[in-house]
XYZ file of C-alpha atoms in Angstrom:
736
model
C 25.238 -100.005 -44.913
C 28.236 -101.917 -43.577
C 28.519 -105.608 -42.870
C 30.726 -107.259 -40.308
C 31.129 -110.796 -38.960
C 32.651 -112.029 -35.684
C 32.178 -113.502 -32.270
C 30.353 -112.020 -29.211
C 33.290 -111.620 -26.888
C 31.595 -109.948 -23.979
C 28.030 -108.550 -23.273
C 28.537 -105.140 -21.652
C 24.867 -104.339 -20.956
C 21.563 -105.957 -21.760
C 17.968 -104.706 -21.178
C 15.989 -107.872 -20.953
C 12.619 -106.202 -21.437
C 13.291 -104.700 -24.922
C 16.420 -106.680 -25.888
C 18.693 -103.578 -26.165
C 22.274 -104.863 -25.930
C 25.837 -103.402 -25.808
C 28.548 -106.003 -26.608
C 32.113 -106.395 -27.848
C 32.378 -108.267 -31.155
C 35.698 -109.830 -31.976
C 36.479 -110.051 -35.752
C 39.506 -109.965 -38.053
C 39.966 -106.175 -37.470
C 40.014 -106.564 -33.635
C 37.312 -105.735 -31.173
C 34.242 -103.645 -32.108
C 31.606 -102.189 -29.662
C 28.157 -102.991 -31.058
C 24.730 -101.699 -30.002
C 21.256 -102.969 -31.030
C 18.130 -104.909 -30.107
C 18.387 -108.730 -30.083
C 15.741 -111.332 -29.243
C 18.354 -113.649 -27.755
C 22.092 -113.292 -27.652
C 24.960 -115.161 -25.842
C 28.624 -114.814 -25.494
C 30.406 -117.064 -28.037
C 27.844 -116.640 -30.762
C 29.125 -116.149 -34.281
C 27.087 -113.238 -35.814
C 26.761 -111.584 -39.195
C 25.707 -107.993 -38.648
C 24.650 -105.125 -40.930
C 24.424 -101.518 -39.780
C 26.605 -98.420 -39.664
C 29.499 -97.058 -37.590
C 28.594 -94.100 -35.331
C 30.566 -92.003 -32.794
C 29.124 -91.720 -29.276
C 30.122 -88.585 -27.391
C 31.123 -90.620 -24.288
C 31.963 -94.105 -25.549
C 33.576 -93.408 -28.993
C 33.145 -95.481 -32.175
C 30.254 -97.995 -32.052
C 28.543 -100.176 -34.647
C 24.832 -99.583 -34.597
C 23.247 -102.852 -35.664
C 20.208 -102.869 -38.037
C 19.974 -106.588 -38.745
C 21.696 -109.723 -37.362
C 22.114 -113.324 -38.267
C 23.416 -116.233 -36.163
C 25.925 -118.211 -38.188
C 27.059 -121.755 -37.767
C 30.889 -121.701 -37.623
C 32.235 -123.279 -40.845
C 36.057 -123.094 -41.096
C 38.122 -124.960 -38.588
C 39.451 -121.800 -36.903
C 35.815 -120.549 -36.436
C 34.613 -123.936 -35.094
C 37.457 -124.083 -32.615
C 36.931 -120.434 -31.543
C 33.151 -121.026 -31.039
C 33.577 -124.178 -28.859
C 36.282 -122.530 -26.800
C 34.509 -119.224 -26.251
C 32.613 -120.338 -23.161
C 29.357 -120.719 -25.091
C 29.419 -124.385 -24.251
C 30.006 -125.029 -20.506
C 32.823 -127.485 -19.780
C 34.889 -126.767 -22.956
C 37.777 -124.357 -22.686
C 40.159 -123.301 -25.458
C 42.545 -126.301 -24.975
C 39.764 -128.849 -25.198
C 38.147 -127.106 -28.092
C 41.502 -127.400 -29.957
C 41.716 -131.130 -29.265
C 38.057 -131.789 -30.512
C 38.595 -129.834 -33.786
C 42.017 -131.394 -34.383
C 40.424 -134.848 -34.207
C 37.072 -134.314 -36.012
C 37.908 -131.339 -38.255
C 34.992 -130.123 -40.435
C 32.888 -133.074 -39.085
C 32.938 -131.652 -35.513
C 29.332 -130.420 -35.270
C 27.880 -133.445 -37.018
C 29.740 -135.637 -34.484
C 28.516 -133.593 -31.538
C 24.902 -133.706 -32.726
C 24.596 -137.266 -34.182
C 27.407 -139.302 -32.521
C 28.211 -137.413 -29.200
C 29.611 -140.724 -27.664
C 32.637 -140.294 -29.905
C 33.778 -137.204 -28.037
C 34.796 -139.675 -25.317
C 37.629 -140.787 -27.629
C 39.390 -137.513 -26.589
C 41.337 -137.471 -23.361
C 39.546 -135.402 -20.734
C 36.047 -136.058 -22.019
C 33.996 -138.793 -20.237
C 30.919 -140.277 -21.811
C 28.717 -138.263 -19.460
C 30.505 -135.033 -20.462
C 30.148 -135.932 -24.102
C 26.422 -136.188 -23.705
C 26.172 -132.890 -21.761
C 28.159 -131.065 -24.522
C 25.719 -132.489 -27.085
C 22.649 -131.497 -25.202
C 24.029 -127.940 -24.761
C 24.756 -127.524 -28.526
C 21.159 -128.738 -29.409
C 19.561 -126.601 -26.672
C 21.225 -123.497 -28.002
C 19.387 -124.139 -31.312
C 16.183 -125.087 -29.552
C 16.089 -122.124 -27.261
C 16.818 -119.649 -30.053
C 13.871 -121.071 -32.089
C 11.677 -120.951 -28.971
C 12.607 -117.376 -28.159
C 11.746 -116.213 -31.679
C 8.465 -118.187 -31.541
C 7.522 -116.506 -28.114
C 8.467 -113.063 -29.399
C 5.538 -113.386 -31.966
C 3.176 -113.199 -28.997
C 4.691 -109.955 -27.558
C 6.611 -111.840 -24.797
C 9.708 -110.053 -23.551
C 13.099 -111.644 -23.791
C 13.396 -112.207 -20.075
C 9.952 -113.768 -19.822
C 10.611 -115.938 -22.930
C 13.763 -117.279 -21.283
C 11.832 -118.106 -18.024
C 9.077 -119.806 -19.964
C 11.527 -121.810 -21.991
C 13.471 -122.852 -18.919
C 10.256 -124.194 -17.364
C 8.684 -125.944 -20.324
C 11.582 -126.711 -22.749
C 10.336 -128.036 -26.016
C 6.861 -128.383 -24.568
C 6.411 -124.621 -24.745
C 4.754 -124.860 -28.189
C 2.071 -127.220 -26.991
C 1.440 -125.143 -23.815
C 1.130 -121.916 -25.746
C -1.282 -123.344 -28.356
C -3.396 -125.460 -26.004
C -3.518 -123.619 -22.657
C -1.359 -120.494 -22.196
C -3.171 -119.866 -18.879
C -0.873 -122.505 -17.320
C 1.867 -119.866 -17.531
C 0.230 -117.803 -14.849
C 0.447 -120.795 -12.460
C 3.894 -122.001 -13.313
C 6.120 -119.023 -14.374
C 7.002 -116.211 -12.087
C 6.368 -112.857 -13.806
C 3.377 -114.100 -15.826
C 0.013 -113.019 -14.557
C -3.443 -113.690 -15.827
C -3.424 -110.616 -17.984
C -0.250 -111.536 -19.853
C -1.571 -115.128 -20.345
C -4.883 -113.605 -21.543
C -3.159 -111.455 -24.129
C -1.235 -114.514 -25.482
C -4.361 -116.586 -25.572
C -6.150 -113.874 -27.603
C -3.254 -113.872 -30.098
C -3.417 -117.675 -30.346
C -7.142 -117.491 -31.003
C -8.529 -119.054 -27.742
C -12.155 -118.210 -27.250
C -13.173 -115.824 -24.463
C -15.631 -118.351 -22.989
C -13.035 -121.110 -22.881
C -13.105 -123.118 -19.625
C -9.390 -122.551 -19.189
C -9.850 -118.837 -19.401
C -12.833 -118.667 -17.040
C -11.104 -120.851 -14.424
C -7.914 -118.854 -14.600
C -9.828 -115.575 -14.464
C -11.759 -116.563 -11.315
C -8.442 -117.584 -9.575
C -6.741 -114.379 -10.670
C -9.660 -112.289 -9.301
C -9.301 -114.066 -5.975
C -5.580 -113.372 -5.880
C -6.115 -109.723 -6.855
C -8.390 -109.216 -3.848
C -5.340 -110.039 -1.667
C -3.934 -106.639 -2.877
C -6.874 -104.992 -1.237
C -6.198 -106.822 2.097
C -8.706 -109.543 1.735
C -8.019 -113.225 2.706
C -11.192 -114.472 1.053
C -14.136 -113.274 -1.180
C -17.797 -114.258 -0.815
C -18.913 -116.309 -3.755
C -21.317 -113.649 -5.020
C -18.595 -110.950 -4.971
C -16.129 -113.284 -6.655
C -18.650 -114.065 -9.418
C -19.370 -110.319 -9.980
C -15.719 -109.301 -10.061
C -14.604 -112.252 -12.334
C -17.480 -111.594 -14.735
C -16.450 -108.018 -15.004
C -12.773 -108.920 -15.594
C -13.554 -111.580 -18.227
C -16.335 -109.622 -19.798
C -18.417 -112.766 -20.113
C -21.430 -114.052 -18.117
C -20.220 -116.963 -16.081
C -22.732 -119.812 -15.996
C -22.583 -122.405 -13.236
C -19.678 -120.959 -11.292
C -19.929 -123.863 -8.923
C -18.534 -126.106 -11.614
C -15.411 -123.912 -12.000
C -15.006 -123.573 -8.255
C -15.119 -127.359 -7.813
C -12.489 -127.694 -10.485
C -10.201 -125.250 -8.723
C -10.821 -126.948 -5.521
C -9.949 -130.304 -6.982
C -6.685 -128.713 -8.253
C -6.133 -127.583 -4.542
C -5.946 -123.945 -5.699
C -8.901 -122.792 -3.553
C -10.703 -123.718 -0.363
C -14.465 -123.297 -0.123
C -15.938 -122.757 3.367
C -19.609 -122.433 4.043
C -20.526 -119.774 6.629
C -23.823 -118.168 7.729
C -23.500 -115.313 5.214
C -22.781 -117.721 2.385
C -19.819 -119.509 0.718
C -16.430 -118.033 1.356
C -13.813 -118.695 -1.316
C -10.115 -118.612 -0.233
C -6.946 -119.187 -2.245
C -5.451 -122.309 -0.581
C -2.198 -120.453 0.182
C -3.888 -117.865 2.372
C -6.450 -120.192 3.920
C -3.738 -122.505 5.282
C -1.530 -119.493 6.279
C -4.362 -118.057 8.395
C -4.960 -121.474 9.966
C -1.234 -121.976 10.761
C -1.052 -118.428 12.230
C -3.981 -119.250 14.551
C -2.418 -122.511 15.531
C 1.042 -120.964 16.296
C -0.525 -118.146 18.282
C -2.469 -120.759 20.271
C 0.697 -122.843 20.931
C 2.711 -119.800 22.144
C -0.093 -118.608 24.529
C 1.132 -120.548 27.601
C 0.369 -119.390 31.088
C 3.681 -119.052 32.885
C 4.212 -120.249 36.413
C 5.117 -117.114 38.433
C 5.197 -116.242 42.125
C 2.405 -113.643 42.238
C 3.481 -112.368 45.703
C 6.839 -111.075 44.608
C 5.817 -109.752 41.200
C 4.304 -106.420 42.233
C 7.183 -105.772 44.678
C 9.758 -106.448 41.962
C 8.022 -104.077 39.644
C 7.887 -101.331 42.299
C 11.705 -101.746 42.822
C 12.253 -101.328 39.049
C 10.005 -98.164 38.947
C 12.074 -96.595 41.742
C 15.498 -97.636 40.375
C 14.695 -96.552 36.806
C 12.749 -93.405 37.638
C 9.548 -94.808 35.971
C 6.103 -93.846 37.180
C 3.501 -96.345 35.893
C -0.212 -95.980 36.261
C -2.478 -98.958 37.116
C -3.033 -99.982 33.361
C 0.700 -99.831 32.582
C 1.481 -101.830 35.641
C -1.153 -104.356 34.610
C 0.384 -104.636 31.141
C 3.862 -105.346 32.565
C 2.459 -108.047 34.912
C 0.362 -109.612 32.085
C 3.511 -109.835 29.826
C 5.189 -111.865 32.613
C 2.256 -114.207 33.239
C 1.321 -115.052 29.669
C 3.094 -116.383 26.512
C 1.383 -113.729 24.381
C 0.399 -110.243 25.598
C -0.996 -107.354 23.436
C -0.375 -103.768 24.481
C -2.399 -101.175 22.535
C -3.234 -97.460 22.886
C -3.154 -94.166 21.029
C -0.255 -91.575 21.080
C 0.844 -90.129 24.387
C -0.664 -93.044 26.426
C 2.721 -94.364 27.605
C 3.279 -97.456 25.528
C 7.044 -96.761 25.361
C 7.268 -96.292 29.107
C 5.435 -99.704 29.601
C 7.814 -101.362 27.138
C 10.821 -99.972 29.057
C 9.431 -101.368 32.304
C 8.921 -104.801 30.699
C 12.537 -104.735 29.355
C 13.998 -103.862 32.767
C 11.912 -106.639 34.489
C 12.963 -109.364 31.994
C 16.576 -108.170 32.003
C 16.699 -108.299 35.771
C 15.709 -112.005 35.798
C 18.349 -112.815 33.201
C 16.211 -113.213 30.123
C 17.384 -112.577 26.557
C 15.243 -109.952 24.865
C 14.754 -109.108 21.139
C 13.084 -105.981 19.898
C 11.755 -105.421 16.343
C 9.419 -103.386 14.246
C 8.153 -103.681 10.608
C 10.115 -100.710 9.143
C 13.579 -99.240 9.541
C 12.163 -96.010 10.747
C 9.942 -97.666 13.370
C 12.913 -99.830 14.531
C 15.106 -96.754 14.851
C 12.407 -95.005 16.904
C 12.130 -98.060 19.180
C 15.907 -98.045 19.694
C 15.938 -94.296 20.591
C 12.976 -94.690 23.004
C 14.275 -97.766 24.849
C 18.029 -97.527 24.603
C 18.103 -101.144 23.379
C 18.853 -102.181 19.747
C 15.770 -102.899 17.798
C 15.797 -104.052 14.146
C 13.326 -104.675 11.347
C 11.430 -107.940 11.504
C 12.964 -108.854 8.148
C 16.426 -108.411 9.566
C 15.543 -110.132 12.802
C 14.415 -113.165 10.767
C 17.591 -112.879 8.562
C 16.000 -112.490 5.178
C 17.800 -114.521 2.526
C 15.507 -115.183 -0.372
C 12.033 -113.962 -1.253
C 9.576 -114.884 1.558
C 6.671 -114.387 -0.937
C 8.003 -117.139 -3.132
C 7.388 -120.592 -1.702
C 10.126 -122.085 -3.836
C 12.718 -120.089 -1.943
C 13.548 -120.217 1.758
C 12.819 -116.589 2.491
C 14.076 -116.364 6.034
C 16.987 -118.151 7.688
C 15.084 -117.959 10.990
C 12.284 -120.435 10.976
C 11.028 -123.702 12.633
C 14.333 -125.341 12.141
C 16.477 -122.387 13.097
C 14.338 -120.455 15.662
C 15.234 -117.152 17.336
C 17.385 -117.480 20.417
C 15.417 -115.353 22.870
C 13.223 -115.593 25.964
C 11.131 -112.508 25.077
C 10.300 -110.999 21.722
C 8.717 -107.524 21.668
C 7.338 -106.189 18.369
C 6.213 -102.601 17.919
C 3.866 -101.089 15.317
C 2.075 -104.430 14.928
C -0.808 -102.702 13.043
C 1.536 -102.619 10.115
C 2.274 -106.368 10.202
C 0.382 -108.354 7.478
C -0.487 -112.067 7.605
C 2.541 -113.374 5.686
C 4.967 -111.495 7.878
C 3.251 -112.548 11.085
C 3.359 -116.122 9.789
C 7.130 -115.903 9.167
C 7.700 -114.335 12.576
C 5.711 -117.017 14.501
C 7.505 -119.826 12.690
C 10.797 -118.557 14.212
C 9.395 -118.361 17.861
C 9.280 -121.568 19.944
C 6.649 -122.117 22.616
C 7.968 -120.979 25.983
C 9.166 -117.684 24.428
C 7.100 -114.631 25.548
C 5.730 -112.609 22.661
C 4.599 -108.928 23.331
C 2.798 -107.295 20.464
C 2.480 -103.523 20.640
C 0.440 -101.325 18.419
C -2.359 -98.798 17.856
C -5.463 -100.723 16.737
C -6.982 -97.545 15.417
C -4.294 -97.065 12.823
C -4.882 -98.055 9.173
C -4.466 -101.865 8.618
C -1.303 -103.196 6.993
C -0.585 -102.560 3.390
C -0.431 -106.307 2.829
C -3.310 -108.797 3.298
C -4.988 -109.413 6.704
C -5.922 -107.376 9.692
C -3.662 -109.131 12.137
C -3.688 -106.956 15.180
C -7.415 -106.198 15.190
C -8.160 -109.925 14.566
C -5.984 -111.079 17.459
C -7.688 -108.546 19.798
C -11.194 -109.330 18.536
C -10.640 -113.092 19.162
C -10.810 -112.420 22.893
C -8.330 -115.344 23.469
C -5.291 -113.314 24.588
C -4.395 -110.883 27.308
C -5.010 -107.405 25.987
C -4.253 -104.142 27.910
C -5.490 -100.906 26.216
C -3.814 -97.699 27.493
C -6.197 -94.718 27.367
C -4.870 -92.117 29.773
C -2.969 -89.246 28.092
C 0.038 -88.331 30.198
C 0.613 -84.683 31.174
C 3.615 -83.940 28.858
C 1.775 -85.554 25.887
C -1.365 -83.740 26.921
C 0.351 -80.463 26.301
C 0.556 -81.345 22.602
C -2.487 -80.604 20.495
C -1.224 -83.285 18.049
C -1.887 -85.916 20.689
C -5.089 -84.298 22.116
C -6.597 -83.799 18.639
C -5.650 -87.250 17.473
C -7.663 -88.679 20.381
C -10.547 -86.357 19.600
C -10.474 -87.560 15.983
C -10.555 -91.211 17.228
C -13.566 -90.470 19.426
C -15.355 -88.687 16.551
C -15.276 -85.294 18.287
C -15.244 -82.048 16.404
C -11.991 -80.033 16.525
C -11.800 -76.289 16.873
C -9.626 -74.925 14.113
C -8.623 -71.513 15.380
C -4.835 -71.790 14.906
C -4.173 -70.888 18.530
C -2.156 -74.101 18.916
C 1.624 -74.363 18.872
C 1.724 -77.629 16.899
C -1.627 -78.146 15.133
C -2.634 -75.715 12.403
C -5.308 -75.582 9.625
C -4.862 -73.095 6.752
C -8.216 -72.796 5.023
C -7.857 -72.750 1.228
C -10.255 -73.945 -1.465
C -8.287 -74.041 -4.728
C -5.924 -76.968 -5.494
C -3.114 -74.723 -7.008
C -3.273 -72.252 -4.176
C -3.063 -75.189 -1.665
C 0.053 -76.459 -3.470
C 1.625 -73.012 -3.403
C 1.059 -72.862 0.411
C 2.552 -76.343 0.790
C 5.717 -75.230 -1.046
C 6.098 -72.080 1.126
C 5.659 -74.141 4.299
C 8.370 -76.605 3.337
C 10.845 -74.139 1.838
C 10.506 -71.202 4.318
C 8.221 -71.653 7.324
C 8.481 -75.091 8.836
C 12.315 -75.945 8.659
C 13.137 -73.245 11.227
C 9.965 -73.787 13.251
C 10.671 -77.484 13.825
C 14.507 -77.332 13.387
C 14.577 -79.799 10.456
C 15.784 -80.046 6.876
C 13.077 -79.404 4.259
C 13.480 -83.109 3.217
C 12.504 -84.263 6.646
C 9.101 -82.458 6.339
C 6.723 -84.996 4.844
C 3.660 -84.206 2.636
C 0.922 -86.768 3.260
C -2.071 -87.073 0.906
C -4.963 -89.469 0.770
C -4.824 -90.243 -2.937
C -2.426 -91.120 -5.722
C -4.357 -89.481 -8.556
C -6.069 -86.112 -8.886
C -5.146 -82.490 -8.371
C -3.595 -83.142 -4.915
C -2.646 -86.725 -5.552
C 0.900 -88.102 -5.014
C 1.795 -88.181 -8.704
C 0.999 -84.464 -9.489
C 2.353 -83.200 -6.124
C 5.674 -84.988 -6.551
C 6.206 -83.531 -10.079
C 5.588 -79.991 -8.748
C 7.516 -80.375 -5.535
C 10.505 -81.779 -7.400
C 10.663 -78.584 -9.454
C 10.839 -76.345 -6.379
C 12.686 -78.577 -3.806
C 15.292 -80.073 -6.231
C 15.234 -78.055 -9.472
C 17.232 -78.841 -12.656
C 20.790 -77.510 -12.387
C 24.074 -77.850 -14.369
C 25.954 -80.803 -12.950
C 22.840 -82.673 -11.686
C 22.465 -85.786 -13.761
C 18.837 -86.853 -14.613
C 17.222 -90.082 -15.880
C 13.818 -90.300 -17.486
C 12.012 -93.585 -16.815
C 8.519 -93.859 -18.399
C 6.598 -90.852 -17.002
C 9.022 -90.465 -14.121
C 12.047 -88.162 -13.992
C 14.778 -88.938 -11.409
C 17.381 -86.313 -10.541
C 20.469 -86.485 -8.233
C 19.394 -85.163 -4.939
C 15.709 -86.456 -5.212
C 13.908 -87.925 -2.278
C 12.648 -91.366 -3.377
C 10.769 -94.345 -1.978
C 10.978 -98.099 -2.686
C 7.485 -99.227 -3.559
C 7.728 -103.052 -3.359
C 9.646 -105.533 -1.305
C 12.817 -106.605 -3.032
C 14.631 -109.315 -1.112
C 17.500 -109.611 -3.588
C 18.626 -105.964 -3.661
C 22.052 -105.605 -2.061
C 23.000 -102.640 0.229
C 26.294 -101.660 1.770
C 27.543 -99.226 4.345
C 30.936 -97.800 3.667
C 33.414 -95.294 5.128
C 33.991 -91.985 3.449
C 37.107 -93.644 1.936
C 35.048 -96.367 0.268
C 35.811 -99.211 2.725
C 32.780 -101.461 3.236
C 31.931 -101.868 6.968
C 28.562 -103.642 6.562
C 26.380 -105.123 3.901
C 23.182 -107.084 3.549
C 20.124 -107.819 1.367
C 16.644 -106.428 1.137
C 15.009 -103.078 0.573
C 11.389 -102.961 1.478
C 8.088 -101.288 0.522
C 8.098 -97.838 2.154
C 11.865 -97.414 2.616
C 12.847 -93.841 1.761
C 16.153 -92.476 0.662
C 18.053 -89.817 -1.373
C 19.464 -90.301 -4.911
C 23.248 -89.798 -4.509
C 24.385 -90.601 -8.055
C 23.046 -91.421 -11.444
C 25.775 -93.132 -13.515
C 24.911 -92.994 -17.195
C 27.822 -95.242 -18.178
C 26.978 -98.076 -15.665
C 23.294 -97.235 -16.171
C 22.659 -97.297 -12.400
C 21.115 -95.076 -9.755
C 22.632 -95.055 -6.302
C 20.202 -94.362 -3.425
C 21.238 -93.851 0.241
C 18.697 -95.112 2.838
C 18.553 -94.848 6.588
C 21.835 -95.782 8.404
C 23.798 -94.827 5.275
C 22.878 -98.004 3.460
C 23.610 -97.487 -0.284
C 21.958 -99.411 -2.994
C 22.814 -99.406 -6.736
C 19.663 -99.803 -8.886
C 20.235 -100.950 -12.551
C 17.945 -98.958 -14.781
C 15.802 -102.102 -15.273
C 14.618 -101.878 -11.588
C 13.612 -98.234 -11.678
C 9.928 -99.231 -11.740
C 10.477 -100.087 -8.060
C 11.311 -96.401 -7.183
C 9.172 -93.283 -7.092
C 9.564 -89.743 -5.850
C 8.625 -89.233 -2.190
C 8.300 -85.532 -1.604
C 4.676 -86.514 -1.179
C 3.445 -89.972 -0.230
C 0.060 -91.576 0.557
C -0.985 -91.701 4.096
C -1.072 -95.476 3.828
C 2.649 -95.512 2.917
C 3.497 -93.359 5.917
C 2.457 -96.059 8.436
C 5.165 -96.811 11.092
C 7.052 -93.649 10.309
C 7.285 -90.330 12.252
C 8.410 -87.018 10.817
C 9.360 -83.712 12.545
C 6.402 -82.070 10.725
C 3.755 -83.239 8.294
C 1.758 -81.200 5.820
C -1.565 -82.582 4.733
C -3.362 -81.032 1.658
C -7.002 -81.765 1.886
C -9.885 -81.258 -0.686
C -12.969 -83.309 -1.467
C -12.353 -87.026 -2.263
C -14.180 -90.370 -2.360
C -16.137 -91.108 0.926
C -14.852 -94.715 1.131
C -11.303 -93.346 1.327
C -11.760 -90.061 3.224
C -12.559 -91.660 6.613
C -11.623 -91.263 10.338
C -8.827 -93.836 10.432
C -6.984 -92.245 7.448
C -7.001 -88.808 9.167
C -6.042 -90.290 12.540
C -3.102 -92.083 10.952
C -1.938 -88.962 9.136
C -2.041 -86.715 12.168
C -0.243 -89.187 14.393
C 2.744 -89.314 11.965
C 3.918 -85.876 13.232
C 6.290 -85.321 16.164
C 6.391 -81.532 16.425
C 3.902 -80.000 13.969
C 0.850 -80.866 11.888
C -0.388 -78.388 9.218
C -3.467 -79.134 7.156
C -4.114 -76.992 4.148
C -7.508 -77.020 2.418
C -11.152 -77.447 3.028
C -12.143 -77.493 6.750
C -15.584 -79.024 5.974
C -13.853 -82.023 4.403
C -11.754 -82.377 7.579
C -14.813 -82.402 9.894
C -16.582 -84.829 7.598
C -13.688 -87.230 7.749
C -13.897 -87.252 11.505
C -17.559 -88.248 11.336
C -16.995 -90.843 8.613
C -16.356 -94.365 10.169
C -17.023 -96.242 6.984
C -13.499 -97.565 6.284
C -13.473 -100.608 3.985
C -13.835 -103.802 5.935
C -11.259 -106.479 5.178
C -12.414 -110.051 4.613
C -10.354 -111.884 7.200
C -11.159 -114.889 9.456
C -8.091 -115.079 11.740
C -10.227 -114.162 14.825
C -12.636 -117.085 14.288
C -9.718 -119.442 13.401
C -8.080 -118.511 16.685
C -11.302 -119.244 18.599
C -11.632 -122.658 16.923
C -8.251 -123.513 18.362
C -9.399 -122.987 22.001
């Protein structure tokens, strides 16, 4: 076992979750590359390391660290080097030399005990002297705190966040009430706090624990789309989570209400419990919608005539309901246009755009996803963008401490008309952000299919706005001749009406291949993607999307992706791979971003590497292709729509998953040349009409279902989709 001593010159790589670090150590023999796991490490540290020298096939000689010890610099050269290393902000090499020259071996004692004496040196004010002293002390304190937090299984990254928030109070917080962490520190949830509490020895029936568990249960229901829970449901779920019988829940609810964490609202069916954040968000959305819904002064006599001129000039042929929709968008501040596939929503939007443009109005078009925005652009000929980009995302809109969008009440959108497509996908937080950026007097047109699945995020915005009965709503139902020639469109409407579909495979674009065994179904799916469908729909195999109802099971996303990856992007020499937990990523893989990340940077560059555009934000549901896995940089480069490239450090790979198969929920707002839907028995609460309708309407040219036809017909009959607990409709009505 070898022993070396030196300064951390440069940290090359650090995994904050497990502490694995690669760094350059500067010692008497020069620079040594060291690798090992460290609770806490910083550039400028003087370390004593034990371990052994190894030779890496790519990176050459390295020192593999077994044990490490942070040393206080002792000789004058070491003290000067430490102070001038950058470890202490505000001290460079020249100033470090002056400090050591004056105070010699007494330097650290002076800094810690008599910091004001540093001001005797030219270039150091009394304020700077105090800052230097605090930094030196904090380095010690933070190291001790990090080691203390490690005892409770807290990762290095989380430990640093906790210490930054609480400082030296961290010991008291951990020992008295670690559940505070879930409220104050981003990245700490109830379960992490609960694990720490168990290690500390806090009882399972502690008031702190029960209160925190109730609030956590309420927040978890948001992931199911709920804005509130009834008290009985909250009690049942919280009791199950905590594994204790909660006595007198009213007491805990009152405490949480006093802390302004929840709002309790009595209704006919009982007490509703909201998290304060979502209660006031729903109220504000209702108020902003009310404020925007202004009746515009228009000359009725000339309206219809102007519209007829537009129809003639642009070659549009509107039916009565489409014409009504255009006129209503002119008369009212808010107008909702809804209807299924093939009912002429795009034609209606085009007529609106031409009318508003003819009278000199500025128009903005947007949709929730990049794919939906791209489709909107192609259909209208006008540039559409994602809502996030429209609002100029800058921070994390889900974090109240950060100004998530640059467009807001203080910096509203500069437009006379805003048209949003695929509104069924818009959740309550995104609708809130959008409305904040629109000033009264601006017309807002919301377009969507209210029979689609609700948004992935909380709320049921489009349905609630329609159900409120307070806005102009036009529902298009007539299927136009060209769309009527498509069995995708005809069968989608039959599904929506609950009518049985004849599965005789005489269609040109709607097929059902009856199979009863999961492995046989997968084999058929692979044949379709590799051989049959690409020529039939004139598309690349990667553009053909497998949609499945579930994540788990024989035909779930996880199993399908592992198998499809083997056939569609097999292992080959020259294709770099990266294992991450149970996932395997390979160059050429089709992948999806599975959570909103507002800090991820993307750029578009020419083939010669010159950057022509860049921005921030990759969002839940964005799909791309892995272009490069760089094992030296430890990054994966993914190319998304519009040639946007993103470099993912390995630490962010939990945000990516394979996307050869995706859930039907994740496909919302997207369209594919062809979709393949494997279908066997599944849970009734999931296998319902809306799910099937959404899946079928994702296809442009061909739908192929493979599986059990009885399950298919049962899904059409099953209208029992899970109801979301929302109250936006009644909040809107209260505003009238």
